[in-house]
Short mmCIF file of C-alpha atoms and ligand atoms in Angstrom, two decimals:
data_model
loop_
_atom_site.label_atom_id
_atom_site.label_comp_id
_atom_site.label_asym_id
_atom_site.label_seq_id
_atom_site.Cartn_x
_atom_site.Cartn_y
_atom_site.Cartn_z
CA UNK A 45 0.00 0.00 0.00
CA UNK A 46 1.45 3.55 -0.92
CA UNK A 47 -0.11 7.17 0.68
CA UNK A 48 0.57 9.77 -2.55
CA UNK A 49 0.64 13.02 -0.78
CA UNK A 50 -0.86 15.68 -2.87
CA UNK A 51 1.82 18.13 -4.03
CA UNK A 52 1.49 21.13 -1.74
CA UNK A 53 1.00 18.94 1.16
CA UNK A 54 2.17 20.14 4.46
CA UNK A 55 5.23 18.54 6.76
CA UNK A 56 2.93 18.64 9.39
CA UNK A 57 0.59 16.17 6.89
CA UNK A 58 2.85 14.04 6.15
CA UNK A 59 3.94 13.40 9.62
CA UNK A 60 0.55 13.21 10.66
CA UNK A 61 -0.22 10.58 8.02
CA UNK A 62 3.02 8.22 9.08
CA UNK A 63 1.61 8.49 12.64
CA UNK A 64 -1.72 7.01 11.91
CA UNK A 65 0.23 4.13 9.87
CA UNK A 66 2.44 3.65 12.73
CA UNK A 67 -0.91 3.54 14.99
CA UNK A 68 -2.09 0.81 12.67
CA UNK A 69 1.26 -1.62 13.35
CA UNK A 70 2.47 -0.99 10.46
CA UNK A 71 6.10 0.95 9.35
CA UNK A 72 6.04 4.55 7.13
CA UNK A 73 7.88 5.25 4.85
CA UNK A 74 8.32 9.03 3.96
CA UNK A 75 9.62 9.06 0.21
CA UNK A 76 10.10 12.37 -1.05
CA UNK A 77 10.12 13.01 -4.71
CA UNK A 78 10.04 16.06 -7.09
CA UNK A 79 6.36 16.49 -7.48
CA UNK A 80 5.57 15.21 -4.07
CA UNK A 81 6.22 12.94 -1.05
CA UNK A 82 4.63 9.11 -1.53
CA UNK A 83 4.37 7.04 2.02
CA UNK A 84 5.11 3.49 1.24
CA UNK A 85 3.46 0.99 4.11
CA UNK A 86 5.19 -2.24 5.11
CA UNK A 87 5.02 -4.95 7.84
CA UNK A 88 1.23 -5.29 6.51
CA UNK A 89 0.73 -9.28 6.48
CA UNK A 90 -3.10 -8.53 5.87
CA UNK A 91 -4.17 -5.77 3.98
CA UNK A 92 -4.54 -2.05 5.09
CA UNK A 93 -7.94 -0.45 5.04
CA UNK A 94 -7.46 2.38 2.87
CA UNK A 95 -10.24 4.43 4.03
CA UNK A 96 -8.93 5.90 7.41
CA UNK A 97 -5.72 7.23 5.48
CA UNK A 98 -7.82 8.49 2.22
CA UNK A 99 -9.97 11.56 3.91
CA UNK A 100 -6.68 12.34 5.92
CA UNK A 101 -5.55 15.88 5.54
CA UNK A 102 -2.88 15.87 2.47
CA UNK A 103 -3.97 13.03 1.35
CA UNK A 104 -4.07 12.23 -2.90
CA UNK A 105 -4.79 9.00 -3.16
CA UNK A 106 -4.06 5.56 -1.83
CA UNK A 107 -2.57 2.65 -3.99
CA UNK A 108 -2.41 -0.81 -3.88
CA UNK A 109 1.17 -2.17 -4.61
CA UNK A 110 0.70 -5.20 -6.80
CA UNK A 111 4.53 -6.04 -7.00
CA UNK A 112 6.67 -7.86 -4.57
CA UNK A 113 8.76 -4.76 -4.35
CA UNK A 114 7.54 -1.72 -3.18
CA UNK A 115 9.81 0.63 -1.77
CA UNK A 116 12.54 0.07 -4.28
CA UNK A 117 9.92 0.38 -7.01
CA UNK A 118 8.90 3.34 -9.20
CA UNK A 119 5.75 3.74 -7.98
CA UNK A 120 6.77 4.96 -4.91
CA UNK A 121 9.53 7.04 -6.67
CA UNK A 122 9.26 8.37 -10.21
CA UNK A 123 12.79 10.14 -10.46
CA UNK A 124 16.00 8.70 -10.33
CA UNK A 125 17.71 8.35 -6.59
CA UNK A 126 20.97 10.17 -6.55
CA UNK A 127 22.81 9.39 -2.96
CA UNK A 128 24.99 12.34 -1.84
CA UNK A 129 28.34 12.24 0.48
CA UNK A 130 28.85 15.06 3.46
CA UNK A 131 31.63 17.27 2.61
CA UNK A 132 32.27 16.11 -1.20
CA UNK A 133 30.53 16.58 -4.48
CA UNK A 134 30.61 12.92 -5.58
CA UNK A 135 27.64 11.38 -6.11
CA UNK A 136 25.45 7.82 -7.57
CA UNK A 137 22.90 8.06 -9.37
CA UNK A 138 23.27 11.64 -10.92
CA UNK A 139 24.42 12.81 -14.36
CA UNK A 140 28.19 11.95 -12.81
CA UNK A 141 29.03 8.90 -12.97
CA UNK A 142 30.37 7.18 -9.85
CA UNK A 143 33.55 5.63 -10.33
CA UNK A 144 34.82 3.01 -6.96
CA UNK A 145 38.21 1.74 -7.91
CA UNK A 146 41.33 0.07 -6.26
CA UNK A 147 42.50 -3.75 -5.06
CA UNK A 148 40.43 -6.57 -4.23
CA UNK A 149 42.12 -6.42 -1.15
CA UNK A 150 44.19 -4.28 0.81
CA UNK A 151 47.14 -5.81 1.50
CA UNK A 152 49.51 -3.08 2.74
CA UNK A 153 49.32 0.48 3.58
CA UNK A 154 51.97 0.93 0.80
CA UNK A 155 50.34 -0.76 -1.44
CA UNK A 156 46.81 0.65 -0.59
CA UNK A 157 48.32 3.50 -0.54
CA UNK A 158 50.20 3.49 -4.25
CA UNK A 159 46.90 2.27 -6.10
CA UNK A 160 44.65 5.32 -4.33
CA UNK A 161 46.91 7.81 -5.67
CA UNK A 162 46.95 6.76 -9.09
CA UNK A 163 43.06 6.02 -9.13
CA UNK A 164 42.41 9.18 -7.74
CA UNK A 165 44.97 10.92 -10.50
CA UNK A 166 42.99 9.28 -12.96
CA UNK A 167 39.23 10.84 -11.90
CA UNK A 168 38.01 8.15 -9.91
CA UNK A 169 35.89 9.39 -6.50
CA UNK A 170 35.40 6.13 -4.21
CA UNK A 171 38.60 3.73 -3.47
CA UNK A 172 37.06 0.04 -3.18
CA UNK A 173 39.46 -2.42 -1.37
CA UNK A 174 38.09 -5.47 1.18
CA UNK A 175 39.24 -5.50 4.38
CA UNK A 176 37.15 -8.95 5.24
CA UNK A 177 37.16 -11.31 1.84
CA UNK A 178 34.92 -14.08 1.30
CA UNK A 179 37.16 -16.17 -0.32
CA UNK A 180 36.64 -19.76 -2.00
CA UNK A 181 38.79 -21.80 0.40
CA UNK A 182 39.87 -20.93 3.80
CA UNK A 183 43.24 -21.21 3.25
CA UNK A 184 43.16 -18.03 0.95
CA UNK A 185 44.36 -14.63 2.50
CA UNK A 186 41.11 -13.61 4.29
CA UNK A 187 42.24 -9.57 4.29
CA UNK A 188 43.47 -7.62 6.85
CA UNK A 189 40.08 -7.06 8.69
CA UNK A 190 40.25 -3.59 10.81
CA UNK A 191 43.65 -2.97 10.53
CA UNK A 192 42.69 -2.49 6.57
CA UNK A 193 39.37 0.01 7.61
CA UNK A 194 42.33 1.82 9.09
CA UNK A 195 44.46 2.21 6.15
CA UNK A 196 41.28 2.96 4.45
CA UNK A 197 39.95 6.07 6.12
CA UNK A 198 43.51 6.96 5.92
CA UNK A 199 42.99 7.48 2.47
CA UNK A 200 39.72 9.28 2.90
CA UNK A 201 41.82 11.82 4.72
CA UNK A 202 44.82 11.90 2.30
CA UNK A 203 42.95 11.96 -1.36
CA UNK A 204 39.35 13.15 -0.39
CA UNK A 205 38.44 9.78 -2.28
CA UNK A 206 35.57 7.99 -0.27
CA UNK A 207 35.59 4.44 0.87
CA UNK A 208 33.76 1.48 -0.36
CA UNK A 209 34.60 -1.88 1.50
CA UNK A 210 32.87 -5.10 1.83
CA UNK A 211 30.92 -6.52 5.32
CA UNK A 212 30.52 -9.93 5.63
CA UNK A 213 28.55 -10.61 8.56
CA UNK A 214 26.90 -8.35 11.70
CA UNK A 215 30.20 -7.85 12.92
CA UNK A 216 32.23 -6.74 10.56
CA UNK A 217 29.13 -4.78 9.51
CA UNK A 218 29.46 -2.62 12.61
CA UNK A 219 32.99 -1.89 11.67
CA UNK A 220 32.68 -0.99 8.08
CA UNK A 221 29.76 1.61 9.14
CA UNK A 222 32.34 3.18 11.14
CA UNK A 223 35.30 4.06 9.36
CA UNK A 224 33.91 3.39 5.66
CA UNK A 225 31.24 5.41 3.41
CA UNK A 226 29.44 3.21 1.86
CA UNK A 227 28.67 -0.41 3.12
CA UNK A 228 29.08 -2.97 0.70
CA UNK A 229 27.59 -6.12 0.64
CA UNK A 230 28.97 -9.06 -1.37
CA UNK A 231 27.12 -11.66 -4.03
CA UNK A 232 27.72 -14.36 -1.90
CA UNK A 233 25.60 -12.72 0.90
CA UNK A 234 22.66 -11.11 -1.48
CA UNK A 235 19.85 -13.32 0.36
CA UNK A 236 21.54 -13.21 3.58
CA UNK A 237 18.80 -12.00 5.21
CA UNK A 238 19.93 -10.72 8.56
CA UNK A 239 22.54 -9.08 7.33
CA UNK A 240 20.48 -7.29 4.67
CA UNK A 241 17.96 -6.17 7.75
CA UNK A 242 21.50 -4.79 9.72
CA UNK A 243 22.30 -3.12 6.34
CA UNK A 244 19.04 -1.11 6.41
CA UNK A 245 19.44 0.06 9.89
CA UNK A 246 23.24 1.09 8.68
CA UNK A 247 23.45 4.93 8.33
CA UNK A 248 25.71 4.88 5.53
CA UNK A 249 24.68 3.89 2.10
CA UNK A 250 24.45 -0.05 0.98
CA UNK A 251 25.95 -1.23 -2.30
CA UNK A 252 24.24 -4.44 -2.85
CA UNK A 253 26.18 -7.16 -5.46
CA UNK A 254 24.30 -9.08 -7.19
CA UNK A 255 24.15 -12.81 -6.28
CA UNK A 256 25.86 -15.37 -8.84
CA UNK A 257 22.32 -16.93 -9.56
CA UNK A 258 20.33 -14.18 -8.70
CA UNK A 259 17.06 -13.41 -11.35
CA UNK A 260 16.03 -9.43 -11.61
CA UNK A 261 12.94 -9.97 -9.01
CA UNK A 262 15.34 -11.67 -5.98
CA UNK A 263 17.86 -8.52 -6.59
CA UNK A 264 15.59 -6.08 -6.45
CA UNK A 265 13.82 -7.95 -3.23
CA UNK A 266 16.86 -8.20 -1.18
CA UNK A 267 17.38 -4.45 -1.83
CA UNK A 268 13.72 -4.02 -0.45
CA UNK A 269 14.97 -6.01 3.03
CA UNK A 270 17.47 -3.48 3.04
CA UNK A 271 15.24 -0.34 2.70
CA UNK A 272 12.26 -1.87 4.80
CA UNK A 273 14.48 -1.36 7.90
CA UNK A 274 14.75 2.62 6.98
CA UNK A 275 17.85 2.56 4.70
CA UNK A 276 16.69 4.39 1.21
CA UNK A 277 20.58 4.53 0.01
CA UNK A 278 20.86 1.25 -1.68
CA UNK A 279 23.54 1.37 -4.97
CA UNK A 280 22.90 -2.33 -6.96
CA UNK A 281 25.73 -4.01 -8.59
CA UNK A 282 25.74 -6.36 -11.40
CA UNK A 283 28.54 -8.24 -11.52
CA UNK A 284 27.97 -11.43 -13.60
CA UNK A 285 25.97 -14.14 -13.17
CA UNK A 286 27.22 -17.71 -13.50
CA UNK A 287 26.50 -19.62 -16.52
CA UNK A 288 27.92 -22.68 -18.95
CA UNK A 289 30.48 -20.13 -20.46
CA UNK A 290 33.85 -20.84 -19.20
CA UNK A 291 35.66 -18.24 -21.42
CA UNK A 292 35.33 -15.58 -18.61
CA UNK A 293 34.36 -16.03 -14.53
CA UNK A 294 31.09 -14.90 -14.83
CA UNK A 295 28.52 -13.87 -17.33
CA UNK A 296 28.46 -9.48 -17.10
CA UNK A 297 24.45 -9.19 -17.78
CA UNK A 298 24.52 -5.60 -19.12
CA UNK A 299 20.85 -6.23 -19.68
CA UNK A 300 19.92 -6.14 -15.88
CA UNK A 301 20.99 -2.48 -16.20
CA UNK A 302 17.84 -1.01 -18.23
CA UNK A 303 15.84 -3.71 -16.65
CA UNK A 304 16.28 -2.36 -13.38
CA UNK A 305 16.33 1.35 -14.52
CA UNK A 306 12.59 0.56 -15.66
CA UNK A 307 11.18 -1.21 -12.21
CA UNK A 308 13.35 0.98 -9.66
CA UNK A 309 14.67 4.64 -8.97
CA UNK A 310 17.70 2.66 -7.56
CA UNK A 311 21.02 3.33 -9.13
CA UNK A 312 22.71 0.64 -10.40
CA UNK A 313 26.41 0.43 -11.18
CA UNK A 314 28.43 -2.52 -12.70
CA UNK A 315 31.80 -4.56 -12.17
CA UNK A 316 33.29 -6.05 -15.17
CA UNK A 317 36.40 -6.97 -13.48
CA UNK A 318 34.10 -9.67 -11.07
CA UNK A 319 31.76 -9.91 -14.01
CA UNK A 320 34.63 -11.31 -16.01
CA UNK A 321 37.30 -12.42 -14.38
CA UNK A 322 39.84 -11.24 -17.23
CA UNK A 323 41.98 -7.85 -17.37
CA UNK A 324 41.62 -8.14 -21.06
CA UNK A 325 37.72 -8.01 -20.86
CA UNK A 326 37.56 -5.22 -18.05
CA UNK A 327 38.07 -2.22 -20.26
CA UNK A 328 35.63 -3.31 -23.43
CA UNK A 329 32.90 -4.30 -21.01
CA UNK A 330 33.44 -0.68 -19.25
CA UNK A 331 32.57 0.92 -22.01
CA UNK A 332 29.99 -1.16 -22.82
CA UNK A 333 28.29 -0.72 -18.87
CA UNK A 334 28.68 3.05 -20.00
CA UNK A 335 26.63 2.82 -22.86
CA UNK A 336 23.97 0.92 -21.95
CA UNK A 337 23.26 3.38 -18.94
CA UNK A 338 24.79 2.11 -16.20
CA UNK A 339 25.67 4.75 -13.36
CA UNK A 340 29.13 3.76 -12.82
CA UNK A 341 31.61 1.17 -12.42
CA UNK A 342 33.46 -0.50 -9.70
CA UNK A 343 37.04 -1.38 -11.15
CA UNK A 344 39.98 -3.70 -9.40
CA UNK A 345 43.25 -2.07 -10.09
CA UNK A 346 46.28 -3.04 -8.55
CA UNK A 347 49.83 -1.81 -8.95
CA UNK A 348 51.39 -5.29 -8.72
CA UNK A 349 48.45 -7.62 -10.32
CA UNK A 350 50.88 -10.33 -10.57
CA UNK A 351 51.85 -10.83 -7.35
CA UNK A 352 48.33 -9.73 -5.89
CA UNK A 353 46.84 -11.89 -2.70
CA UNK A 354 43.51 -11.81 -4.66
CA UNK A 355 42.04 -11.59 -7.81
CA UNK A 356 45.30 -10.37 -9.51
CA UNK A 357 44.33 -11.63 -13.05
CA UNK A 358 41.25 -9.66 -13.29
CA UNK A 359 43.15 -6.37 -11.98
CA UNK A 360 44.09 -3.79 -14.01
CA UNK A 361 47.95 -1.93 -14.24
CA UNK A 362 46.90 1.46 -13.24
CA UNK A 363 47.83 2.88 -17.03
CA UNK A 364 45.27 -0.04 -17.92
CA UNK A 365 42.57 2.42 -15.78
CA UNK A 366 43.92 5.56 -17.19
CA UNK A 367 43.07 4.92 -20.29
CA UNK A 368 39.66 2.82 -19.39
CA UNK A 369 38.85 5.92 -18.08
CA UNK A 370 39.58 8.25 -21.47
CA UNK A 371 37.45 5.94 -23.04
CA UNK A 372 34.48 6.04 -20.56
CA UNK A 373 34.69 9.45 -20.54
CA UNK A 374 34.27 9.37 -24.49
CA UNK A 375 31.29 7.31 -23.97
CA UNK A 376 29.88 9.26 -21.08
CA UNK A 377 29.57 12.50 -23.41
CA UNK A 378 27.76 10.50 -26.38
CA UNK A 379 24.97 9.27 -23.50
CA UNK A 380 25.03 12.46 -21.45
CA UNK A 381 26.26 11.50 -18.69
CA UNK A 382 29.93 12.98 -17.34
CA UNK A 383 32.93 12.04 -15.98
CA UNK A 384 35.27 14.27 -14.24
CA UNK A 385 38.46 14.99 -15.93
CA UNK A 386 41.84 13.50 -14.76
CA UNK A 387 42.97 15.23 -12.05
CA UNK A 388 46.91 16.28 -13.44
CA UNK A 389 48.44 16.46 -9.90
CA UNK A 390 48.00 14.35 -7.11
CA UNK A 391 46.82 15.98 -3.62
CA UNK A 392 48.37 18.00 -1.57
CA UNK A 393 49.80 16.17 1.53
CA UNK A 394 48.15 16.89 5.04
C1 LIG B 1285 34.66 -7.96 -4.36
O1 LIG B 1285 34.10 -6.93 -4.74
O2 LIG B 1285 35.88 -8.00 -4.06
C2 LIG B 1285 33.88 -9.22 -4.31
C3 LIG B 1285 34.25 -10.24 -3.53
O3 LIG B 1285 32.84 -9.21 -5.13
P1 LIG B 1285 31.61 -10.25 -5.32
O4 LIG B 1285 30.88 -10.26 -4.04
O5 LIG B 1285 30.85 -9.64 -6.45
O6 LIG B 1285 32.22 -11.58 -5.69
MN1 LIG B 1286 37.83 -9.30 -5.95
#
């Protein structure tokens, strides 16, 4: 069920319509949008009885919510969701696209250190690098857990770049909301469902990676566990599904990105270097993310792929990223969409 506020509607309205929801049992959800504020309703295992919110000061009109989804859905929200970061100007979801780059994993502060500075040289405005790694066997470097968050807001303070890291469970969670910016959360753990719920109650924005076998619908729904708990800053990631193709690591489904665009307000970036498991592949399937509308990319670069602790063959030489990034930025103009130039000098030390 979804309140649509009429357009001139009052503050005091609004609030006065999520308290009579709340008085119900049931959770409200205060969207506001260009035109006007919608108030989604969830926690509703029957349905809710329309007519006590419809003569309610304010009040447009009440709708049922046929889909699964609701609060990631564009009925709730026409426009496009653009998530904003105190004290910078980068942003996902706008016309700018966001671009999160650095190692799988942080291995060093030198070497986390190296691969921020020449990311940030070449435009990029997040630094991605896990601190907790879900790796295939246990015998694989695992990452360097907080010590890593450390290094990480670190860089924050050093390049103004802002810090995307994974969470792999409630505890590491609690962590990554504290020294990171935005909270990501891994394919492997896309329908972990308590996690998802201590996502949404996260202050910092979620970026939410697809799961390997994931269809469109269980996506967008585990975005929805995330926002149901009061967390509207969810970024989606598609970073290949797994299929009978065994010339990459994953299948990059560049078609999730307009299906998505036309069900949700959500942005949605992509990673071709998970999606395909090959440097050669990452910069062709950049562009290719670019064109077909996605609102940014999440890039592994690494100054010493070769000898990386993770994920070294899918990591790109940092010239590899300067000049993925000329050619984005090519693309970018031709669907109007920008990417900030290379910056020619790297910051000024603190
Ligand atoms: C990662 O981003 O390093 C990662 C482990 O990604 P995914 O969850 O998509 O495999
Ligand atoms: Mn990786």
């Amino acid at each position: 069920m979804l309140v649509v506020m009429q357009a001139q509607a009052t503050d005091e309205q609004v609030r006065a319509v999520c308290q009579r929801i709340e008085s119900l049992g049931y959770r409200a959800h205060p969207i506001p949008g260009a035109q006007r504020t919608a108030i989604g309703i969830t926690g509703n295992q029957t349905e809710v009885e329309p007519g006590t919110l419809e003569e309610m000061a304010g009040v447009q009109e009440v709708i049922r919510v046929s889909k699964p989804f609701k609060l990631v859905s564009r009925d709730i929200k026409a426009e496009n969701t653009v998530i904003g970061f105190p004290g910078c100007d980068a942003t996902v979801g706008g016309r700018s696209l966001a671009v999160m780059a650095g190692p799988c994993a942080i291995e060093s502060r030198e070497q986390a250190f190296a691969i921020a500075e020449r990311v940030h040289r070449a435009g990029a405005q997040f630094f991605r690098g896990g601190a907790y790694k879900p790796r295939t066997s246990p015998y694989s470097f695992q990452g360097l857990g907080e010590e890593a968050l450390r290094i990480m807001a670190e860089i924050r303070e050093r390049f103004g770049l802002r810090i995307v890291t994974e969470a792999v469970d409630n505890e590491s969670l609690e962590l990554v909301e504290r020294y990171a910016d935005v909270i990501q959360i891994g394919a492997r753990n896309m329908q972990n469902f308590s996690l998802l719920k201590r996502a949404g109650r996260a202050r910092k924005p979620v970026l939410l990676k697809r799961g390997m076998s994931a269809t469109l619908e269980e996506f967008l729904m585990a975005a929805e566990y995330v926002m149901s708990e009061g967390n509207y800053n969810v970024v989606l990631c598609e970073r290949g599904v797994r299929t009978f193709a065994d010339h990459t690591r994953n299948t990059l489904d560049l078609s999730l990105v307009p299906a998505v665009q036309r069900l949700s307000h959500l942005p949605i970036v992509v990673d071709p270097s998970h999606g395909t498991g090959k440097r050669n592949k990452v910069t062709p399937l950049s562009r290719a993310a670019v064109a077909v509308g996605a609102d940014g990319l999440m890039v592994e670069v690494h100054n010493d792929p070769d000898r990386a602790l993770s994920d070294g063959m899918q990591s790109l030489y940092p010239q590899q990223f300067d000049e993925l990034m000329d050619q984005v930025r090519q693309i970018a103009r031709i669907v109007e969409r920008y990417l900030p130039p290379a910056r020619a000098q790297p910051a000024a030390a603190h």
